[in-house]
Coordinates of C-alpha atoms in Angstrom, one line a residue:
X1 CA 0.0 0.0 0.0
X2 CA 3.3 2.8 0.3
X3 CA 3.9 4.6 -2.8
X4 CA 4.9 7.7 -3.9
X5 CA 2.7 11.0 -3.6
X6 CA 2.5 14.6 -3.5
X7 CA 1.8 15.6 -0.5
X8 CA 1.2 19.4 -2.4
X9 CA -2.5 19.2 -2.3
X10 CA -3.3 18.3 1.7
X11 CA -0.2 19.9 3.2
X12 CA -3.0 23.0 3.1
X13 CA -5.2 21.4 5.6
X14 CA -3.4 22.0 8.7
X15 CA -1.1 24.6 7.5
X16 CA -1.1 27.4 5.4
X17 CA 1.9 27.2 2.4
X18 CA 3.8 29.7 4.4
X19 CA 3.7 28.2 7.4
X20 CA 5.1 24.8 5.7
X21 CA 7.9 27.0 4.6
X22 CA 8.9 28.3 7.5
X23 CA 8.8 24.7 8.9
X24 CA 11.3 23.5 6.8
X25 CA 13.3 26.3 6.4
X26 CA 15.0 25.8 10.0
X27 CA 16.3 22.4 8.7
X28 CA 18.1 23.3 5.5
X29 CA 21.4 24.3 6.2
X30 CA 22.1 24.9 2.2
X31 CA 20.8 26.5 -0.7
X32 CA 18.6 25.3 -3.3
X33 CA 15.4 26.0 -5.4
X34 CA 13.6 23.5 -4.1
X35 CA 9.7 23.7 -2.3
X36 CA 9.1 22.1 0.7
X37 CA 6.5 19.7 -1.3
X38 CA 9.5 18.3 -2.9
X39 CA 11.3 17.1 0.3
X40 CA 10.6 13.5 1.1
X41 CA 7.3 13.4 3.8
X42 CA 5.9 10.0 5.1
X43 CA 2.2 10.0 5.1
X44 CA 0.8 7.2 7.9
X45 CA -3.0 5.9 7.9
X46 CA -4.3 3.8 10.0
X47 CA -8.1 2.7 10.5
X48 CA -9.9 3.7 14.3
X49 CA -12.7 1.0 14.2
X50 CA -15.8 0.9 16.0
X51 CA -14.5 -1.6 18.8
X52 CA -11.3 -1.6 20.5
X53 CA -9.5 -4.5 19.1
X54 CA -11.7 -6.2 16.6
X55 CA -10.8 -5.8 13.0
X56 CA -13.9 -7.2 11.8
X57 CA -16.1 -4.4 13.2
X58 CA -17.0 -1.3 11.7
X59 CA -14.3 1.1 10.7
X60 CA -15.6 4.7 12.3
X61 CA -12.2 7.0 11.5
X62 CA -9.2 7.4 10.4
X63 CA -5.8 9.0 11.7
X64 CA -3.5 10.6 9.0
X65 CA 0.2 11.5 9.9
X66 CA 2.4 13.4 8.0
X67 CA 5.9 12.8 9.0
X68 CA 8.9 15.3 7.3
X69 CA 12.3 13.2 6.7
X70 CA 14.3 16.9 7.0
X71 CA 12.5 17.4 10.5
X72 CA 13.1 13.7 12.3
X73 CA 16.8 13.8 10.9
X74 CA 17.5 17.1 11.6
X75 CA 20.6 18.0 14.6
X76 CA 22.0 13.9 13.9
X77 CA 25.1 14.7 12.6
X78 CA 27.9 17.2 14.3
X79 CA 28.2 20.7 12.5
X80 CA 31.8 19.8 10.6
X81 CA 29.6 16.9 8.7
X82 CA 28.2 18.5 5.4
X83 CA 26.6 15.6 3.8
X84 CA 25.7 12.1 4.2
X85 CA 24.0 9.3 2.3
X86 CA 21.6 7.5 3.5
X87 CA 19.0 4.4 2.3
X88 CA 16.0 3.9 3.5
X89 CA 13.9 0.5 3.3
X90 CA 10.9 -0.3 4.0
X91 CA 9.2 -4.0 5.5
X92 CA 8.0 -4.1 1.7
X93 CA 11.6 -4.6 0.7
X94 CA 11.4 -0.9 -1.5
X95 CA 14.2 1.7 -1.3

């Protein structure tokens, strides 16, 4: 069920586009031409069914998470270090 998406159109809904700017901004430490949209985001949903427990009842809700790469691996890495690589990998086996 992961794959790719722009996150463009519902980053809106809790923020305004300035405010999403000014999020990421305190994590770049370079310069580039590139929107906060196109930074990788994770995007976690997860059913809230009608009984505690029991997958088979009624699903009721839904909670939607939007998690920013820059923000969870921002401050890792002393200040001398001006790049890294890194992979990430999923339990689907993607990269």
């Amino acid at each position: 069920m992961s794959r790719a998406a722009n996150t463009a159109r519902t980053s809106g809904l809790v923020w305004s586009e300035r405010d999403h700017n000014v999020f990421h901004d305190q994590f770049v430490t370079g310069t580039g031409d590139e929107s906060p949209h196109e930074r990788p985001h994770a995007v976690l949903h997860t059913p809230v069914y009608e009984q505690l427990g029991n997958r088979d009842s009624k699903i009721v809700g839904s909670l939607v998470s939007t998690i920013a790469f820059d923000a969870s691996f921002a401050d890792l890495l002393p200040d001398k270090v001006r790049g890294i690589y890194s992979v990430l990998k999923n339990s689907c086996g993607q990269q």
